[in-house]
Amino acid sequence: MDVTCFAQHRRKVHNAAVTVQPEFTMSSLIPGQPSLVAPGVWRILALNPGMMTGPGTNSYLLASDQGLVLLDPGPEDAHHADNLRAAATEIGQPITCVLVTHTHRDHSPNAALFGAVRRLGPLPPDDGLQDEAWQPDQILADGDCLSLGEGRTLRVIATPGHVSNHLCYLLEEEGVLFSGDHLIQGSTVVIAPPSGSMADYLASLRKLEHESIQVMAPGHGDLIIEPMDYISHTIGHRLRREEKVIRALTQHPDSQVSELVPGVYDDVPVFLHGVATMSLLAHLLKLEQEQRARRDAEERWVLL
């Protein structure tokens, strides 16, 4: 699989219509069972359901002229690795390349179980939350393109926010966006500073509004079949949450993050408030970056 830079050929949403009209398949999320979700694209669900992962992590196999590309191999799990190999055998091609959207420990560690297969993706940031063992053979950057053969191109779109090294991959001819944890089906994602940034996250969402996306294949959950509406809804949701942060600070100045959570996330179950604290801090840091709020030495926040 060749890696080249085609940034000068980026296609905008108002350009000519996509010439291929693929069929996208909504299917049951059954761990270990390969599902054809788009032409030449199979999803295999990992065996790691949970509060933070939903049904589990989606791994994808993409057909290319040099074998299968494994996108997001998932958490380190020999059983899931065996399921991926079995799916490759059923498809009739070997796994020759591993890509990752980011290096959280539910997405990249299983790459270690695939031996000398070529690895492409971002470097892990140093925040204590990453798969430190992940080291790509080639570091990918915004605008890089992977030729899958037969006129199929996978383009890298840098989408920092959920984490600073997050990448999405757009299968351009079919309009399939592999969104990793930038956008997932059925829920919003946690933005955890310091490597996560709410300002970057919103900028990355707006960046995707200018792409020709027909469907999203997320890191968790089923296909997102109205992607542009989903992006717009997510931007609106985050900005409405920001308004609640501002109201809470207006009513309760000199508050610490933990004191603001119950009011800002009064629509979220209490057992999720610990997780919500991370995204709330990301909202506050965005306001600080915009010089709309500040904190003192005791991490008490006020509006400016």
mmCIF file of C-alpha atoms in Angstrom:
data_model
loop_
_atom_site.group_PDB
_atom_site.id
_atom_site.type_symbol
_atom_site.label_atom_id
_atom_site.label_comp_id
_atom_site.label_asym_id
_atom_site.label_seq_id
_atom_site.Cartn_x
_atom_site.Cartn_y
_atom_site.Cartn_z
ATOM 1 C CA MET A 1 0.000 0.000 0.000
ATOM 2 C CA ASP A 2 1.525 3.292 -1.089
ATOM 3 C CA VAL A 3 1.526 6.364 1.141
ATOM 4 C CA THR A 4 1.543 9.698 -0.633
ATOM 5 C CA CYS A 5 0.458 13.245 0.036
ATOM 6 C CA PHE A 6 -2.530 14.503 -1.902
ATOM 7 C CA ALA A 7 -3.390 17.530 0.216
ATOM 8 C CA GLN A 8 -3.628 19.625 -2.954
ATOM 9 C CA HIS A 9 -6.409 17.344 -4.215
ATOM 10 C CA ARG A 10 -8.640 17.527 -1.120
ATOM 11 C CA ARG A 11 -12.236 17.304 -2.160
ATOM 12 C CA LYS A 12 -14.733 19.788 -0.680
ATOM 13 C CA VAL A 13 -18.370 19.143 0.026
ATOM 14 C CA HIS A 14 -19.510 21.353 -2.848
ATOM 15 C CA ASN A 15 -17.366 19.603 -5.449
ATOM 16 C CA ALA A 16 -18.651 16.988 -7.894
ATOM 17 C CA ALA A 17 -20.816 14.288 -6.358
ATOM 18 C CA VAL A 18 -19.260 11.025 -5.262
ATOM 19 C CA THR A 19 -19.298 8.714 -8.272
ATOM 20 C CA VAL A 20 -19.591 5.473 -6.298
ATOM 21 C CA GLN A 21 -22.895 4.861 -4.556
ATOM 22 C CA PRO A 22 -22.134 2.138 -2.016
ATOM 23 C CA GLU A 23 -24.583 0.223 0.089
ATOM 24 C CA PHE A 24 -24.040 0.718 3.794
ATOM 25 C CA THR A 25 -25.213 -2.044 6.104
ATOM 26 C CA MET A 26 -26.554 -1.589 9.617
ATOM 27 C CA SER A 27 -26.025 -4.866 11.443
ATOM 28 C CA SER A 28 -26.095 -6.371 14.905
ATOM 29 C CA LEU A 29 -23.056 -5.672 17.037
ATOM 30 C CA ILE A 30 -22.018 -9.232 17.861
ATOM 31 C CA PRO A 31 -18.507 -9.619 19.330
ATOM 32 C CA GLY A 32 -16.099 -11.473 17.082
ATOM 33 C CA GLN A 33 -18.467 -11.789 14.126
ATOM 34 C CA PRO A 34 -17.333 -10.005 10.939
ATOM 35 C CA SER A 35 -19.994 -7.740 9.408
ATOM 36 C CA LEU A 36 -19.758 -6.216 5.938
ATOM 37 C CA VAL A 37 -20.676 -2.557 6.595
ATOM 38 C CA ALA A 38 -19.595 -1.026 3.254
ATOM 39 C CA PRO A 39 -17.997 -2.307 0.030
ATOM 40 C CA GLY A 40 -14.669 -3.833 0.988
ATOM 41 C CA VAL A 41 -15.085 -2.890 4.672
ATOM 42 C CA TRP A 42 -15.757 -5.344 7.507
ATOM 43 C CA ARG A 43 -16.317 -4.557 11.198
ATOM 44 C CA ILE A 44 -15.300 -6.922 14.011
ATOM 45 C CA LEU A 45 -16.397 -5.952 17.518
ATOM 46 C CA ALA A 46 -13.910 -6.488 20.349
ATOM 47 C CA LEU A 47 -14.885 -8.210 23.573
ATOM 48 C CA ASN A 48 -14.565 -5.147 25.825
ATOM 49 C CA PRO A 49 -18.040 -3.720 26.534
ATOM 50 C CA GLY A 50 -18.249 -1.202 29.358
ATOM 51 C CA MET A 51 -19.278 2.227 30.569
ATOM 52 C CA MET A 52 -16.556 3.940 28.530
ATOM 53 C CA THR A 53 -16.598 1.630 25.495
ATOM 54 C CA GLY A 54 -20.312 0.946 24.984
ATOM 55 C CA PRO A 55 -20.753 -2.337 23.071
ATOM 56 C CA GLY A 56 -16.949 -2.497 22.723
ATOM 57 C CA THR A 57 -14.260 -1.238 20.362
ATOM 58 C CA ASN A 58 -14.875 -1.584 16.634
ATOM 59 C CA SER A 59 -11.991 -2.945 14.579
ATOM 60 C CA TYR A 60 -12.274 -2.641 10.801
ATOM 61 C CA LEU A 61 -10.725 -4.637 7.961
ATOM 62 C CA LEU A 62 -10.357 -2.786 4.659
ATOM 63 C CA ALA A 63 -9.612 -4.574 1.403
ATOM 64 C CA SER A 64 -6.611 -3.331 -0.543
ATOM 65 C CA ASP A 65 -4.542 -4.596 -3.460
ATOM 66 C CA GLN A 66 -1.812 -5.661 -1.020
ATOM 67 C CA GLY A 67 -3.909 -7.389 1.625
ATOM 68 C CA LEU A 68 -6.187 -6.235 4.427
ATOM 69 C CA VAL A 69 -5.686 -3.012 6.348
ATOM 70 C CA LEU A 70 -6.580 -3.451 10.042
ATOM 71 C CA LEU A 71 -7.911 -0.185 11.433
ATOM 72 C CA ASP A 72 -7.926 0.072 15.246
ATOM 73 C CA PRO A 73 -6.896 -3.439 16.358
ATOM 74 C CA GLY A 74 -8.433 -2.835 19.789
ATOM 75 C CA PRO A 75 -7.311 -3.619 23.340
ATOM 76 C CA GLU A 76 -4.637 -6.241 23.893
ATOM 77 C CA ASP A 77 -6.704 -9.424 23.740
ATOM 78 C CA ALA A 78 -5.547 -12.670 22.170
ATOM 79 C CA HIS A 79 -9.140 -13.801 21.611
ATOM 80 C CA HIS A 80 -9.952 -10.641 19.639
ATOM 81 C CA ALA A 81 -6.726 -11.045 17.654
ATOM 82 C CA ASP A 82 -7.778 -14.606 16.810
ATOM 83 C CA ASN A 83 -11.193 -13.313 15.707
ATOM 84 C CA LEU A 84 -9.533 -10.766 13.442
ATOM 85 C CA ARG A 85 -7.311 -13.421 11.878
ATOM 86 C CA ALA A 86 -10.295 -15.719 11.396
ATOM 87 C CA ALA A 87 -12.194 -12.896 9.683
ATOM 88 C CA ALA A 88 -9.207 -12.286 7.385
ATOM 89 C CA THR A 89 -9.138 -15.980 6.498
ATOM 90 C CA GLU A 90 -12.858 -15.891 5.739
ATOM 91 C CA ILE A 91 -12.375 -12.810 3.535
ATOM 92 C CA GLY A 92 -9.467 -14.509 1.798
ATOM 93 C CA GLN A 93 -6.718 -11.918 2.324
ATOM 94 C CA PRO A 94 -3.933 -11.600 4.906
ATOM 95 C CA ILE A 95 -3.629 -8.633 7.275
ATOM 96 C CA THR A 96 -0.664 -6.652 5.945
ATOM 97 C CA CYS A 97 -1.019 -3.249 7.599
ATOM 98 C CA VAL A 98 -2.289 -1.780 10.897
ATOM 99 C CA LEU A 99 -3.657 1.752 11.261
ATOM 100 C CA VAL A 100 -4.895 3.447 14.418
ATOM 101 C CA THR A 101 -7.098 6.489 14.929
ATOM 102 C CA HIS A 102 -5.427 7.205 18.292
ATOM 103 C CA THR A 103 -3.517 5.417 20.996
ATOM 104 C CA HIS A 104 -5.943 5.035 23.889
ATOM 105 C CA ARG A 105 -5.637 1.569 25.385
ATOM 106 C CA ASP A 106 -8.895 0.293 23.927
ATOM 107 C CA HIS A 107 -7.790 1.051 20.354
ATOM 108 C CA SER A 108 -4.127 0.295 19.601
ATOM 109 C CA PRO A 109 -2.488 -2.267 21.963
ATOM 110 C CA ASN A 110 -3.637 -5.359 20.046
ATOM 111 C CA ALA A 111 -1.280 -4.344 17.246
ATOM 112 C CA ALA A 112 1.462 -5.994 19.308
ATOM 113 C CA LEU A 113 -0.120 -9.408 18.600
ATOM 114 C CA PHE A 114 0.296 -9.069 14.821
ATOM 115 C CA GLY A 115 4.068 -9.427 14.672
ATOM 116 C CA ALA A 116 5.998 -7.586 11.988
ATOM 117 C CA VAL A 117 2.938 -6.174 10.201
ATOM 118 C CA ARG A 118 3.564 -2.592 9.095
ATOM 119 C CA ARG A 119 2.121 0.021 11.479
ATOM 120 C CA LEU A 120 0.952 3.511 10.502
ATOM 121 C CA GLY A 121 -0.575 6.254 12.649
ATOM 122 C CA PRO A 122 0.208 8.955 15.192
ATOM 123 C CA LEU A 123 2.720 8.993 18.034
ATOM 124 C CA PRO A 124 1.226 8.631 21.542
ATOM 125 C CA PRO A 125 1.142 11.782 23.717
ATOM 126 C CA ASP A 126 2.656 11.602 27.177
ATOM 127 C CA ASP A 127 -0.353 11.885 29.482
ATOM 128 C CA GLY A 128 -0.377 8.537 31.253
ATOM 129 C CA LEU A 129 -3.504 7.376 29.393
ATOM 130 C CA GLN A 130 -1.909 6.002 26.238
ATOM 131 C CA ASP A 131 -0.566 2.794 24.756
ATOM 132 C CA GLU A 132 3.103 3.659 25.257
ATOM 133 C CA ALA A 133 4.177 0.521 23.356
ATOM 134 C CA TRP A 134 2.678 1.805 20.100
ATOM 135 C CA GLN A 135 5.404 2.985 17.737
ATOM 136 C CA PRO A 136 4.393 3.489 14.102
ATOM 137 C CA ASP A 137 6.698 2.541 11.250
ATOM 138 C CA GLN A 138 5.375 5.670 9.569
ATOM 139 C CA ILE A 139 3.859 8.671 11.335
ATOM 140 C CA LEU A 140 0.763 9.915 9.529
ATOM 141 C CA ALA A 141 -0.237 13.569 9.270
ATOM 142 C CA ASP A 142 -3.200 15.560 8.031
ATOM 143 C CA GLY A 143 -3.641 15.180 4.269
ATOM 144 C CA ASP A 144 -1.625 11.983 3.857
ATOM 145 C CA CYS A 145 -3.328 9.451 1.608
ATOM 146 C CA LEU A 146 -3.176 5.687 1.495
ATOM 147 C CA SER A 147 -3.873 4.091 -1.872
ATOM 148 C CA LEU A 148 -5.886 0.898 -1.429
ATOM 149 C CA GLY A 149 -5.803 0.104 -5.131
ATOM 150 C CA GLU A 150 -8.588 -0.016 -7.721
ATOM 151 C CA GLY A 151 -9.138 3.728 -7.359
ATOM 152 C CA ARG A 152 -9.823 3.640 -3.608
ATOM 153 C CA THR A 153 -8.110 6.207 -1.397
ATOM 154 C CA LEU A 154 -8.002 6.525 2.375
ATOM 155 C CA ARG A 155 -7.193 10.118 3.396
ATOM 156 C CA VAL A 156 -5.946 11.145 6.834
ATOM 157 C CA ILE A 157 -7.823 13.968 8.576
ATOM 158 C CA ALA A 158 -6.231 15.228 11.788
ATOM 159 C CA THR A 159 -8.988 15.718 14.373
ATOM 160 C CA PRO A 160 -7.444 16.620 17.747
ATOM 161 C CA GLY A 161 -9.837 17.113 20.640
ATOM 162 C CA HIS A 162 -10.768 13.821 22.262
ATOM 163 C CA VAL A 163 -7.003 13.426 22.445
ATOM 164 C CA SER A 164 -4.278 15.486 20.802
ATOM 165 C CA ASN A 165 -3.116 12.750 18.386
ATOM 166 C CA HIS A 166 -6.537 11.735 17.068
ATOM 167 C CA LEU A 167 -6.881 10.984 13.341
ATOM 168 C CA CYS A 168 -9.952 10.205 11.247
ATOM 169 C CA TYR A 169 -9.680 8.361 7.930
ATOM 170 C CA LEU A 170 -11.925 9.148 4.964
ATOM 171 C CA LEU A 171 -12.472 6.467 2.315
ATOM 172 C CA GLU A 172 -12.968 9.148 -0.273
ATOM 173 C CA GLU A 173 -14.684 7.389 -3.154
ATOM 174 C CA GLU A 174 -17.386 5.877 -0.931
ATOM 175 C CA GLY A 175 -17.572 8.785 1.526
ATOM 176 C CA VAL A 176 -16.970 6.525 4.550
ATOM 177 C CA LEU A 177 -15.374 8.295 7.522
ATOM 178 C CA PHE A 178 -13.695 6.108 10.128
ATOM 179 C CA SER A 179 -14.228 8.470 13.041
ATOM 180 C CA GLY A 180 -12.553 6.593 15.889
ATOM 181 C CA ASP A 181 -13.527 8.317 19.130
ATOM 182 C CA HIS A 182 -13.989 11.738 17.560
ATOM 183 C CA LEU A 183 -17.649 10.852 17.005
ATOM 184 C CA ILE A 184 -19.264 7.671 18.275
ATOM 185 C CA GLN A 185 -22.784 6.372 17.858
ATOM 186 C CA GLY A 186 -25.275 6.956 20.667
ATOM 187 C CA SER A 187 -23.147 9.052 23.027
ATOM 188 C CA THR A 188 -20.750 11.961 23.337
ATOM 189 C CA VAL A 189 -17.059 11.358 24.018
ATOM 190 C CA VAL A 190 -15.003 12.436 27.011
ATOM 191 C CA ILE A 191 -12.566 15.289 26.476
ATOM 192 C CA ALA A 192 -9.815 14.711 29.044
ATOM 193 C CA PRO A 193 -7.120 17.384 29.503
ATOM 194 C CA PRO A 194 -4.212 17.784 29.184
ATOM 195 C CA SER A 195 -4.093 15.874 25.888
ATOM 196 C CA GLY A 196 -7.794 16.478 25.263
ATOM 197 C CA SER A 197 -8.954 19.974 24.298
ATOM 198 C CA MET A 198 -12.514 21.260 23.918
ATOM 199 C CA ALA A 199 -11.387 24.126 21.690
ATOM 200 C CA ASP A 200 -9.575 21.712 19.401
ATOM 201 C CA TYR A 201 -12.509 19.308 19.480
ATOM 202 C CA LEU A 202 -14.993 21.925 18.253
ATOM 203 C CA ALA A 203 -12.548 23.114 15.578
ATOM 204 C CA SER A 204 -12.131 19.523 14.374
ATOM 205 C CA LEU A 205 -15.906 19.053 14.186
ATOM 206 C CA ARG A 206 -16.247 22.197 12.090
ATOM 207 C CA LYS A 207 -13.421 20.965 9.873
ATOM 208 C CA LEU A 208 -15.426 17.818 9.075
ATOM 209 C CA GLU A 209 -18.395 19.940 7.975
ATOM 210 C CA HIS A 210 -16.393 20.723 4.813
ATOM 211 C CA GLU A 211 -15.859 17.078 3.871
ATOM 212 C CA SER A 212 -17.932 14.807 1.620
ATOM 213 C CA ILE A 213 -19.075 12.242 4.176
ATOM 214 C CA GLN A 214 -21.934 9.851 3.476
ATOM 215 C CA VAL A 215 -21.627 7.629 6.521
ATOM 216 C CA MET A 216 -19.457 7.334 9.632
ATOM 217 C CA ALA A 217 -17.967 4.095 10.887
ATOM 218 C CA PRO A 218 -17.193 4.977 14.522
ATOM 219 C CA GLY A 219 -14.895 3.432 17.084
ATOM 220 C CA HIS A 220 -17.888 2.455 19.212
ATOM 221 C CA GLY A 221 -21.469 1.682 18.174
ATOM 222 C CA ASP A 222 -23.108 1.157 14.799
ATOM 223 C CA LEU A 223 -22.852 3.214 11.612
ATOM 224 C CA ILE A 224 -23.881 6.871 11.761
ATOM 225 C CA ILE A 225 -26.003 7.219 8.645
ATOM 226 C CA GLU A 226 -26.779 10.970 8.805
ATOM 227 C CA PRO A 227 -23.250 12.204 9.469
ATOM 228 C CA MET A 228 -23.623 15.910 8.757
ATOM 229 C CA ASP A 229 -26.671 16.195 11.004
ATOM 230 C CA TYR A 230 -24.756 14.283 13.671
ATOM 231 C CA ILE A 231 -21.821 16.687 13.457
ATOM 232 C CA SER A 232 -24.134 19.704 13.682
ATOM 233 C CA HIS A 233 -25.997 18.196 16.632
ATOM 234 C CA THR A 234 -22.734 17.474 18.451
ATOM 235 C CA ILE A 235 -21.460 21.025 17.992
ATOM 236 C CA GLY A 236 -24.781 22.372 19.305
ATOM 237 C CA HIS A 237 -24.710 19.999 22.269
ATOM 238 C CA ARG A 238 -21.203 21.069 23.280
ATOM 239 C CA LEU A 239 -22.032 24.763 22.971
ATOM 240 C CA ARG A 240 -25.191 24.340 25.043
ATOM 241 C CA ARG A 241 -23.087 22.620 27.695
ATOM 242 C CA GLU A 242 -20.702 25.575 27.586
ATOM 243 C CA GLU A 243 -23.655 27.908 28.231
ATOM 244 C CA LYS A 244 -24.488 25.855 31.330
ATOM 245 C CA VAL A 245 -20.884 26.224 32.502
ATOM 246 C CA ILE A 246 -21.153 29.990 32.138
ATOM 247 C CA ARG A 247 -24.469 30.093 34.025
ATOM 248 C CA ALA A 248 -23.019 27.959 36.817
ATOM 249 C CA LEU A 249 -20.019 30.256 37.167
ATOM 250 C CA THR A 250 -22.304 33.284 37.170
ATOM 251 C CA GLN A 251 -24.340 31.810 40.014
ATOM 252 C CA HIS A 252 -21.416 30.256 41.886
ATOM 253 C CA PRO A 253 -18.189 32.209 41.321
ATOM 254 C CA ASP A 254 -14.954 31.050 42.914
ATOM 255 C CA SER A 255 -15.967 27.401 42.497
ATOM 256 C CA GLN A 256 -13.791 24.399 41.896
ATOM 257 C CA VAL A 257 -14.585 21.948 39.104
ATOM 258 C CA SER A 258 -16.065 19.355 41.457
ATOM 259 C CA GLU A 259 -18.466 21.965 42.848
ATOM 260 C CA LEU A 260 -19.725 22.890 39.381
ATOM 261 C CA VAL A 261 -20.371 19.360 38.095
ATOM 262 C CA PRO A 262 -23.796 18.740 39.749
ATOM 263 C CA GLY A 263 -25.311 21.859 38.198
ATOM 264 C CA VAL A 264 -23.682 21.666 34.784
ATOM 265 C CA TYR A 265 -24.404 17.941 34.406
ATOM 266 C CA ASP A 266 -27.773 17.774 36.156
ATOM 267 C CA ASP A 267 -29.087 15.822 33.143
ATOM 268 C CA VAL A 268 -26.458 13.096 33.535
ATOM 269 C CA PRO A 269 -26.640 10.198 36.033
ATOM 270 C CA VAL A 270 -24.630 10.878 39.187
ATOM 271 C CA PHE A 271 -22.459 7.800 38.657
ATOM 272 C CA LEU A 272 -21.084 9.504 35.511
ATOM 273 C CA HIS A 273 -20.189 12.772 37.249
ATOM 274 C CA GLY A 274 -16.610 11.636 37.852
ATOM 275 C CA VAL A 275 -16.111 11.183 34.123
ATOM 276 C CA ALA A 276 -17.983 14.426 33.404
ATOM 277 C CA THR A 277 -15.457 16.299 35.549
ATOM 278 C CA MET A 278 -12.853 15.840 32.798
ATOM 279 C CA SER A 279 -15.039 17.342 30.071
ATOM 280 C CA LEU A 280 -16.110 20.169 32.399
ATOM 281 C CA LEU A 281 -12.455 21.041 32.967
ATOM 282 C CA ALA A 282 -11.992 21.023 29.183
ATOM 283 C CA HIS A 283 -14.845 23.546 28.852
ATOM 284 C CA LEU A 284 -13.274 25.769 31.527
ATOM 285 C CA LEU A 285 -9.856 25.612 29.876
ATOM 286 C CA LYS A 286 -11.469 26.659 26.586
ATOM 287 C CA LEU A 287 -13.026 29.678 28.334
ATOM 288 C CA GLU A 288 -9.640 30.472 29.894
ATOM 289 C CA GLN A 289 -7.961 30.211 26.497
ATOM 290 C CA GLU A 290 -10.527 32.676 25.140
ATOM 291 C CA GLN A 291 -9.905 35.000 28.152
ATOM 292 C CA ARG A 292 -13.501 34.544 29.307
ATOM 293 C CA ALA A 293 -12.633 32.862 32.610
ATOM 294 C CA ARG A 294 -9.686 32.469 34.964
ATOM 295 C CA ARG A 295 -8.633 30.369 37.929
ATOM 296 C CA ASP A 296 -6.633 31.097 41.041
ATOM 297 C CA ALA A 297 -3.921 29.098 42.762
ATOM 298 C CA GLU A 298 -6.572 26.918 44.449
ATOM 299 C CA GLU A 299 -8.160 26.041 41.081
ATOM 300 C CA ARG A 300 -11.243 28.171 41.782
ATOM 301 C CA TRP A 301 -12.816 29.551 38.651
ATOM 302 C CA VAL A 302 -14.501 32.893 37.914
ATOM 303 C CA LEU A 303 -15.789 34.542 34.752
ATOM 304 C CA LEU A 304 -13.953 37.571 33.411
#
